[in-house]
mmCIF file of C-alpha atoms in Angstrom:
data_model
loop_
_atom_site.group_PDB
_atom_site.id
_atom_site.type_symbol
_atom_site.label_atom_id
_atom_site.label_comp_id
_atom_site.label_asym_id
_atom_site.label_seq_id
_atom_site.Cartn_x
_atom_site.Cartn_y
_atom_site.Cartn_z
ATOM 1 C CA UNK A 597 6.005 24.282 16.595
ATOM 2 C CA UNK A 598 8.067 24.692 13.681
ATOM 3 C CA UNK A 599 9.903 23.018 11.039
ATOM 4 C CA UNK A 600 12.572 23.464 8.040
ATOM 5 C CA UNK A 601 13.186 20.670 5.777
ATOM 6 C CA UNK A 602 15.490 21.282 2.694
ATOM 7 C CA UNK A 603 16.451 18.824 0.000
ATOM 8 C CA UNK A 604 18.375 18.687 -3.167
ATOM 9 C CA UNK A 605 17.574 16.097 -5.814
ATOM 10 C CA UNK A 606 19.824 14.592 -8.679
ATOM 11 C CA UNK A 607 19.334 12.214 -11.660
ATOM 12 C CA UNK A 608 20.636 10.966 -14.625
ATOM 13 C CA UNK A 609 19.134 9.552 -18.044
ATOM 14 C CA UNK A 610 20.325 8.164 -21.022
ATOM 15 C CA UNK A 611 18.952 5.851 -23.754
ATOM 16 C CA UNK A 612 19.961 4.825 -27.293
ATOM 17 C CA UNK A 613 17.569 7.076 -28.689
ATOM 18 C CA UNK A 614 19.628 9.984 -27.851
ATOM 19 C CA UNK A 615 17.410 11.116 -25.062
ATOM 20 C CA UNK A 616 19.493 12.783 -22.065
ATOM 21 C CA UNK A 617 18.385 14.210 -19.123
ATOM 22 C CA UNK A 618 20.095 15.515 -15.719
ATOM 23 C CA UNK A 619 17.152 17.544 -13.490
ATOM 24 C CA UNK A 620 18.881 18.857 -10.008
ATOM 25 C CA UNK A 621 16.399 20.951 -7.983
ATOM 26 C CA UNK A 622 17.302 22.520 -4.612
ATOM 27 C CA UNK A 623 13.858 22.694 -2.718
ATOM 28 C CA UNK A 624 12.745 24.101 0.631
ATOM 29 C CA UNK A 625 9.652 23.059 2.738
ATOM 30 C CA UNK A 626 8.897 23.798 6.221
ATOM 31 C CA UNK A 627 5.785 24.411 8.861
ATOM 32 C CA UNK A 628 4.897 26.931 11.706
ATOM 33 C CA UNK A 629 1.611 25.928 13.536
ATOM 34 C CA UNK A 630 0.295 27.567 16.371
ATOM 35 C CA UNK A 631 -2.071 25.281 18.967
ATOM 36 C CA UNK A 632 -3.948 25.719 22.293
ATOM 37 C CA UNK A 633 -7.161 24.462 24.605
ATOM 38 C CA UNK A 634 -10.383 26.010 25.444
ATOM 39 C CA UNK A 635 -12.169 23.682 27.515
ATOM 40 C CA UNK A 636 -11.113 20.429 28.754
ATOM 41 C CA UNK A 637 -11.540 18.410 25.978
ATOM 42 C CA UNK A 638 -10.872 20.772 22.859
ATOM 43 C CA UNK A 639 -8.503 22.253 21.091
ATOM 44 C CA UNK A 640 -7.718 24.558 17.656
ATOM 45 C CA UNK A 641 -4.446 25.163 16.093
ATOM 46 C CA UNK A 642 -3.711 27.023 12.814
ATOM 47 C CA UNK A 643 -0.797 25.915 10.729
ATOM 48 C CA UNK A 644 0.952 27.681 7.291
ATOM 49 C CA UNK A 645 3.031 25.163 5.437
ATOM 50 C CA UNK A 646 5.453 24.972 2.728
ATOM 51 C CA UNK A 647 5.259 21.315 0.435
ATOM 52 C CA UNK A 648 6.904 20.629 -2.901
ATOM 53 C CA UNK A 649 6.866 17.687 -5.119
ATOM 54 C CA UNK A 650 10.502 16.705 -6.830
ATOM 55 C CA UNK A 651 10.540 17.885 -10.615
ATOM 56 C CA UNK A 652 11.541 14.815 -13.540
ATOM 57 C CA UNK A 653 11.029 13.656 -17.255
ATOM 58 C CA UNK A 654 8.770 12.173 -19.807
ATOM 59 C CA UNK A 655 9.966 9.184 -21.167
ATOM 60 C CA UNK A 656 8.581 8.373 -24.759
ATOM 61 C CA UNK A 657 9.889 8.792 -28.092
ATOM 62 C CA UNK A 658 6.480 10.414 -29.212
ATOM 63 C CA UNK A 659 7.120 13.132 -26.372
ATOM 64 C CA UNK A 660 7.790 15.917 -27.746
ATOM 65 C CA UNK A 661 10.729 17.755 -26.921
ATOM 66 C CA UNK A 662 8.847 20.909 -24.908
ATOM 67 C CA UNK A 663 7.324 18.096 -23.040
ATOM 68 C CA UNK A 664 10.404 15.995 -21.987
ATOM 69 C CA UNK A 665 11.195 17.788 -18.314
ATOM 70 C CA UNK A 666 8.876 19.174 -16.075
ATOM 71 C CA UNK A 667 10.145 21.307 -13.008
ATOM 72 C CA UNK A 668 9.349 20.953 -8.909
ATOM 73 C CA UNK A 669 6.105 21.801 -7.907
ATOM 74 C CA UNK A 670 5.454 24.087 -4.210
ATOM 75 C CA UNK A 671 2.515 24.082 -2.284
ATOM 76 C CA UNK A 672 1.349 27.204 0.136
ATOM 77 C CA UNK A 673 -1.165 25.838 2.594
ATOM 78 C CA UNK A 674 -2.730 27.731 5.437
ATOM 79 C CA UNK A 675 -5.363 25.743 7.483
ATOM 80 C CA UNK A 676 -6.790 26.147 10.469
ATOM 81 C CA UNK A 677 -9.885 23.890 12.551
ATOM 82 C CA UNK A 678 -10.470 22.523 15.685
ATOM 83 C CA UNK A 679 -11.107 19.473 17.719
ATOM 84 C CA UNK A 680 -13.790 18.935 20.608
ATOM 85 C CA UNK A 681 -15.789 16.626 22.425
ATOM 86 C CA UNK A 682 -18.493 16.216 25.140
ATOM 87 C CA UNK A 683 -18.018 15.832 28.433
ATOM 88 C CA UNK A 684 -18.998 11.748 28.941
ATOM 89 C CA UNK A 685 -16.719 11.498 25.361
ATOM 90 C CA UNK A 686 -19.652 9.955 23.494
ATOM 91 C CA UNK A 687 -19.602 12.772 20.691
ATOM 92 C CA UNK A 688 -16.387 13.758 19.124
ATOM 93 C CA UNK A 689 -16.203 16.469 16.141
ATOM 94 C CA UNK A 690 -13.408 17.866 14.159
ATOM 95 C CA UNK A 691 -13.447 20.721 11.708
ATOM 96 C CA UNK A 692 -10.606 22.254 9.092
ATOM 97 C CA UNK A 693 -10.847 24.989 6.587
ATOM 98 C CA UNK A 694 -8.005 25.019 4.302
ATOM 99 C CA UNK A 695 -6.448 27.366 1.140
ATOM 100 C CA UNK A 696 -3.402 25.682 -0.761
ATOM 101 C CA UNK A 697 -1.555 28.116 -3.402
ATOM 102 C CA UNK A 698 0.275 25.554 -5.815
ATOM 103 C CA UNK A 699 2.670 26.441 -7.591
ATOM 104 C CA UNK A 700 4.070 25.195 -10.997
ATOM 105 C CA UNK A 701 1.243 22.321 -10.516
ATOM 106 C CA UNK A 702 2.168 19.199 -11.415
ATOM 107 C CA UNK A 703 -0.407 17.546 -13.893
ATOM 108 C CA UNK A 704 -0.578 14.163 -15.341
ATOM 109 C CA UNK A 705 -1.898 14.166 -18.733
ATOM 110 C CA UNK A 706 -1.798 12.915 -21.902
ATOM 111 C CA UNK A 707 -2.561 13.726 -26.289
ATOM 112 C CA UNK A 708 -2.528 11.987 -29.325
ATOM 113 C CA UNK A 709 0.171 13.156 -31.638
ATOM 114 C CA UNK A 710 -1.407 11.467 -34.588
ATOM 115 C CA UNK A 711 -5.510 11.431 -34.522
ATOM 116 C CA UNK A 712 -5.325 8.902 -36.955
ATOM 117 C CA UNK A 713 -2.824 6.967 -35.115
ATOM 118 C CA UNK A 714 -4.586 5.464 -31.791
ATOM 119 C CA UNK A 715 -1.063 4.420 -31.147
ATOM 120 C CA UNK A 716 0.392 7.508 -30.851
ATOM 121 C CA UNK A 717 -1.394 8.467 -27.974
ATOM 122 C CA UNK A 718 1.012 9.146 -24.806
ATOM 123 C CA UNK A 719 0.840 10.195 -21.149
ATOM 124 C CA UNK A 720 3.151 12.169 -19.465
ATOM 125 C CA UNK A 721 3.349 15.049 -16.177
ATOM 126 C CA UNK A 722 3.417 18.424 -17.334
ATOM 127 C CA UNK A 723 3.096 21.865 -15.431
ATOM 128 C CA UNK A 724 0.470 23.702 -15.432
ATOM 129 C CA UNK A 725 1.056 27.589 -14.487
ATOM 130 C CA UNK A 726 -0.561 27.454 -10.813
ATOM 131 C CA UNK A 727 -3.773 26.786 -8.730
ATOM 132 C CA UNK A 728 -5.710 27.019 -6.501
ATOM 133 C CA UNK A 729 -7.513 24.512 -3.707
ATOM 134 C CA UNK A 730 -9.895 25.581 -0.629
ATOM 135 C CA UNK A 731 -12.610 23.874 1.409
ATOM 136 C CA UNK A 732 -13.296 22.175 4.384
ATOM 137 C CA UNK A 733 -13.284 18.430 5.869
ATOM 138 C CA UNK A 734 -15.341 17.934 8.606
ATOM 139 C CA UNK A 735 -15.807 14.527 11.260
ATOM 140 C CA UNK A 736 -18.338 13.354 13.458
ATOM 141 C CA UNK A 737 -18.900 10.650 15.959
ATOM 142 C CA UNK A 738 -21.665 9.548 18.494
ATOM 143 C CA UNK A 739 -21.448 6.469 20.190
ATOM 144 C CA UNK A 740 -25.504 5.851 20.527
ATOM 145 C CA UNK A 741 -24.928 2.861 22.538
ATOM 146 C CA UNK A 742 -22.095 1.090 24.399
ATOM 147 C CA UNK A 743 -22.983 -1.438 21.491
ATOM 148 C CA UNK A 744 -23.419 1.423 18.551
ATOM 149 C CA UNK A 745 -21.316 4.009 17.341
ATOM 150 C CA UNK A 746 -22.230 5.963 14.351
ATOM 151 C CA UNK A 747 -19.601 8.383 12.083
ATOM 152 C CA UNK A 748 -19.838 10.720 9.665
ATOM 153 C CA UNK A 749 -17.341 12.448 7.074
ATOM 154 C CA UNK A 750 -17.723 15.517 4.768
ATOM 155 C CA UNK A 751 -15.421 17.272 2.466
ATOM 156 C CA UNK A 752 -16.075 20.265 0.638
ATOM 157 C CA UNK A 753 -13.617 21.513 -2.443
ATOM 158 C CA UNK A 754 -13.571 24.099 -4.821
ATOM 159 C CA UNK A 755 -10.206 23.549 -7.250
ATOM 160 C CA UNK A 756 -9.225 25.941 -10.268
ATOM 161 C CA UNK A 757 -6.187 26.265 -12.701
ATOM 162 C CA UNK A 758 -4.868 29.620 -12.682
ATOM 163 C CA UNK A 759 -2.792 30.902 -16.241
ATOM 164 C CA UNK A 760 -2.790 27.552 -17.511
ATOM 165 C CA UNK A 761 -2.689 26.900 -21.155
ATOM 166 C CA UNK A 762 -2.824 23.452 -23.089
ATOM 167 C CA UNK A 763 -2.189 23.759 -26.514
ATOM 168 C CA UNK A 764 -5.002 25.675 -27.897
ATOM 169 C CA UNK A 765 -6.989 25.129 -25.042
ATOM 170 C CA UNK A 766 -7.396 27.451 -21.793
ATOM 171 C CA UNK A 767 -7.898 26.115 -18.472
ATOM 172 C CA UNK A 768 -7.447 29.371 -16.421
ATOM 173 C CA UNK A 769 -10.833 29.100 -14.211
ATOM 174 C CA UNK A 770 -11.435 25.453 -14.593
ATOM 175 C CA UNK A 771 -11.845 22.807 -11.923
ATOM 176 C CA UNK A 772 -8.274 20.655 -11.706
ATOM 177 C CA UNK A 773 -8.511 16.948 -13.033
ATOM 178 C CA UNK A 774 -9.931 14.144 -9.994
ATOM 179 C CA UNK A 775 -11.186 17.256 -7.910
ATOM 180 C CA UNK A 776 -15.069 15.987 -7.014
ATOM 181 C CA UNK A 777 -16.755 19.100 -5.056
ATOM 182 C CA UNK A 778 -17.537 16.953 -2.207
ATOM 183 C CA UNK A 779 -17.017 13.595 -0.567
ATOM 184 C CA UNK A 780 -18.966 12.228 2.185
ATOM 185 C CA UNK A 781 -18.964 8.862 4.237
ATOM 186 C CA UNK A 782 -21.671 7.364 6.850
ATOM 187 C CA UNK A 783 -20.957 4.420 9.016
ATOM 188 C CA UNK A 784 -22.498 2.213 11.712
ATOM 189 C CA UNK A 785 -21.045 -0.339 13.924
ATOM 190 C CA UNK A 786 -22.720 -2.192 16.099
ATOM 191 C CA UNK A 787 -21.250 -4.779 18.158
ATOM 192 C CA UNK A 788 -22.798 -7.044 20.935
ATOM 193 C CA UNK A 789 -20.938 -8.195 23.862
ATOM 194 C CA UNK A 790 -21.391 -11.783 23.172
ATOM 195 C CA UNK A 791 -19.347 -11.140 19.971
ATOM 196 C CA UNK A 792 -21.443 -10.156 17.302
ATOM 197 C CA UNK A 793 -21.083 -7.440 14.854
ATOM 198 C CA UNK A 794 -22.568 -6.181 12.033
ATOM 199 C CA UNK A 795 -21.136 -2.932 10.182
ATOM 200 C CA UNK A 796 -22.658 -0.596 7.621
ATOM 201 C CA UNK A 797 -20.445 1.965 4.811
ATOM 202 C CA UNK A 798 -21.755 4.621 2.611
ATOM 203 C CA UNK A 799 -19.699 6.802 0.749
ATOM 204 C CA UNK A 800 -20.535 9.362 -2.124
ATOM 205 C CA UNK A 801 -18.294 11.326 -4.695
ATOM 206 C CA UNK A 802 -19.088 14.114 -6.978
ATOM 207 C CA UNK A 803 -18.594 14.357 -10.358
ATOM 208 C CA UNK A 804 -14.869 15.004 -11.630
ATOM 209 C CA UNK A 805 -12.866 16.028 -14.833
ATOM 210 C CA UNK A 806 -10.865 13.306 -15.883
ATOM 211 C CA UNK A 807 -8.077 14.775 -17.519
ATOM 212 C CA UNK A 808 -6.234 18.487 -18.740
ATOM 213 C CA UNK A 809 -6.412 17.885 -22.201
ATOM 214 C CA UNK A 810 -10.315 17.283 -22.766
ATOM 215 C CA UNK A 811 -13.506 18.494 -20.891
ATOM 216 C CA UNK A 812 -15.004 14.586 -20.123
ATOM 217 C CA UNK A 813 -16.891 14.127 -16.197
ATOM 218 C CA UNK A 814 -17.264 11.463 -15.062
ATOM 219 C CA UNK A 815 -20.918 11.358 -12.689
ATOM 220 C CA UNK A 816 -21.528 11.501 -9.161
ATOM 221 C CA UNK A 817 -22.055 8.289 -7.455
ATOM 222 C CA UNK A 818 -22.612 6.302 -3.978
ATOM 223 C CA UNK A 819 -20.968 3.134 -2.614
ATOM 224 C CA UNK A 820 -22.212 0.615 0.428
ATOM 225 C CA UNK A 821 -20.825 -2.345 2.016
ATOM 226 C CA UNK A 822 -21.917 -4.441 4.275
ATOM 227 C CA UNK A 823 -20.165 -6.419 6.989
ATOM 228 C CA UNK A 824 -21.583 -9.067 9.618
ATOM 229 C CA UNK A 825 -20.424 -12.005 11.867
ATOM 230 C CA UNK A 826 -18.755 -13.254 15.002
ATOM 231 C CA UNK A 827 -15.486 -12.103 16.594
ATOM 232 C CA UNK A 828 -13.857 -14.304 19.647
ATOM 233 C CA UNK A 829 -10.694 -13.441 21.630
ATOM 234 C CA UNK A 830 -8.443 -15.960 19.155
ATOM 235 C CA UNK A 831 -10.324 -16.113 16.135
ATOM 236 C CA UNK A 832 -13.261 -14.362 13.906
ATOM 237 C CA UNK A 833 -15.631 -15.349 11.013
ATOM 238 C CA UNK A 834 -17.575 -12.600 8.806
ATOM 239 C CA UNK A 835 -19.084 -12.182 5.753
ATOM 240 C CA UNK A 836 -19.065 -9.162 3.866
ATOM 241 C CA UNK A 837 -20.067 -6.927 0.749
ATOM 242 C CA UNK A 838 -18.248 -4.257 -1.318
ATOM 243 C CA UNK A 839 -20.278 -1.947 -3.760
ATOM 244 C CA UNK A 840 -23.346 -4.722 -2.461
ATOM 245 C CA UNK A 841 -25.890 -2.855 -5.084
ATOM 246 C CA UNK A 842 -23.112 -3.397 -8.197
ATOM 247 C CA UNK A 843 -23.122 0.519 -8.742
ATOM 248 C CA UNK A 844 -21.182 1.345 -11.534
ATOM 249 C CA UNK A 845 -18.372 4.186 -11.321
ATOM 250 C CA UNK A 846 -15.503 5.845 -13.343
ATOM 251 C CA UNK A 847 -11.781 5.889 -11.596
ATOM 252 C CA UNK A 848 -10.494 6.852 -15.163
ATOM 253 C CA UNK A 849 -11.673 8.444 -18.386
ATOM 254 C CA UNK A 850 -9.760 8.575 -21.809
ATOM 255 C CA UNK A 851 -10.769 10.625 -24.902
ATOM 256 C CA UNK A 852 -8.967 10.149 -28.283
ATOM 257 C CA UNK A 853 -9.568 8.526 -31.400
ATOM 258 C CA UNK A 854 -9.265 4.778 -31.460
ATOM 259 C CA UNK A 855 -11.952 3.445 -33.506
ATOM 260 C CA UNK A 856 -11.180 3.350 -37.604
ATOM 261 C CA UNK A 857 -12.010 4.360 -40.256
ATOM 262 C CA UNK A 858 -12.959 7.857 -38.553
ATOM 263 C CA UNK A 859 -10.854 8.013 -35.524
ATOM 264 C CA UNK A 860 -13.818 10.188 -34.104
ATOM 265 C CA UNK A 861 -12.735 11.384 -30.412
ATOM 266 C CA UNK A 862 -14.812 8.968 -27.940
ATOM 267 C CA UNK A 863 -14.629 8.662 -24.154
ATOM 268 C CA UNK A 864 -13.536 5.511 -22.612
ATOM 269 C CA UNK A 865 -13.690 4.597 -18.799
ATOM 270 C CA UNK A 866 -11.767 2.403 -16.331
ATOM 271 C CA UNK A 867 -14.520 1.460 -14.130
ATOM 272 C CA UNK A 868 -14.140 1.020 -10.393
ATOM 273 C CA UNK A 869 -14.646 -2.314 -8.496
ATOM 274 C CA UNK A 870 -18.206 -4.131 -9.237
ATOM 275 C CA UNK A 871 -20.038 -6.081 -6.505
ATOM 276 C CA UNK A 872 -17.584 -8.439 -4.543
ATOM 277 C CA UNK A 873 -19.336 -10.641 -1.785
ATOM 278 C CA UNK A 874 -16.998 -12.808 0.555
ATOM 279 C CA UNK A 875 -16.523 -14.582 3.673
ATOM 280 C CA UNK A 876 -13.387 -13.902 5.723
ATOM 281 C CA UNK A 877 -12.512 -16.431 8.573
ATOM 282 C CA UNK A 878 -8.814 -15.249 10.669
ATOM 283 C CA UNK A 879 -7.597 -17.105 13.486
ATOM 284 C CA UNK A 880 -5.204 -15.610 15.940
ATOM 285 C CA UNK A 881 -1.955 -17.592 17.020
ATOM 286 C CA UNK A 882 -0.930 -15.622 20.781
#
């Protein structure tokens, strides 16, 4: 199969501060995969792809000029995997190894013009020169049981900037921003036939760099939730657990001055959900 997708993109921006901008990018995508059998229930393909990512603007008066428009960013990807399962369908598997080329990369950062000014401090996208992204995701499943099925998830990633400068600083070599090495999930789900179920979620992250324009990580961590109850033909009644152990994790990490009469740089985190325990009752109107 193949495909060609092209697309040109237009805007306009004005404000009272004198700001005006007028991007207009022409960009081209497109697809060829290749896909076949080998045995009854399996199959592999290999696909290269073209992606992009519109270009824009910064909107800010403490942008700085150099800063204000930032251009379309491409994506190269060649992957390739395949898909199988047993004979009696109680194991499935899926594999993909992947290598993505970007190309003017699209990064969302942010500074602080002032360091003695925690209200100077701005985000905005900028382009880095170009990276790089390979790895692999892989899937299991095994239904134990008529009444038990178990799944697993891995992915594997390595991530670098390539010729990227910001300000003083070069990133050429280092991981990209919210890039953890590897993600993995477990799961069971048991369910009787007299209606009820019971369901258990693990999932782990690596550590990841937070931003472009500092060098903070944020550390590895693992999640569970729980979920148990009863489930009819019309209605259902279950309660449930998210993050059930309260484990505490960084989505977001800041580092600038904020704090007088210093302003000494300091890290600051958005933290992900804590511990949320429920009960969910649904009822079903045919």
């Amino acid at each position: 199969s193949a495909g060609l997708r092209v697309e040109a993109r237009a805007a306009e921006y004005a404000d009272s501060d004198g700001a005006e901008f007028s991007p207009d990018d022409a960009m081209t995508g497109g697809h060829l995969s290749l896909t076949g059998d080998f045995g009854g229930r399996s199959a592999w393909y290999a696909t290269a792809s073209r992606g992009y990512k519109a270009g824009g603007f910064n909107i800010g008066a403490l942008v700085p000029d150099e800063r204000r428009e930032f251009a379309p960013e491409y994506l190269w990807n060649l992957e390739t995997g395949l898909r199988a399962a047993s004979g009696d369908g109680t194991i499935e598997v899926s594999l993909a190894l992947f290598h993505m080329w970007r190309e003017s990369q699209q990064v969302a950062t942010s500074f602080q013009v002032d360091p003695g000014d925690p209200l100077s401090y701005v985000f905005y996208t900028d382009n880095a020169a170009s990276g790089r992204n390979y790895g692999l995701e892989a899937t299991l499943g095994w239904r134990v049981h008529p009444s038990l099925v178990l799944d697993a998830t891995l992915g594997l990633l390595e991530s670098r900037y390539v010729d990227y400068r910001y300000g003083d600083r070069d990133l050429d070599g280092r991981e990209q921003a919210h890039a953890p090495g590897y993600q993995y999930s477990l799961s069971a789900d048991w369910s009787s036939p007299r209606g009820w179920m019971a369901r258990a979620d693990v999932f782990g992250s690596d550590a990841f760099y937070f931003d472009a324009s500092h060098d903070q990580r944020s550390e590895p961590y693992t999640l569970v939730n729980l979920r148990a109850g009863f489930e009819a033909r019309r209605w259902s009644a279950y309660a449930w657990g998210r993050n059930v152990f309260d484990e505490e994790f960084a989505v977001r990490g800041f580092y600038f001055g904020l704090e007088p009469p210093e302003f000494a740089d300091r890290l600051y985190v958005q933290r992900g959900d804590p511990r949320q325990l429920g009960v969910t009752i649904e009822w079903r109107i045919r």
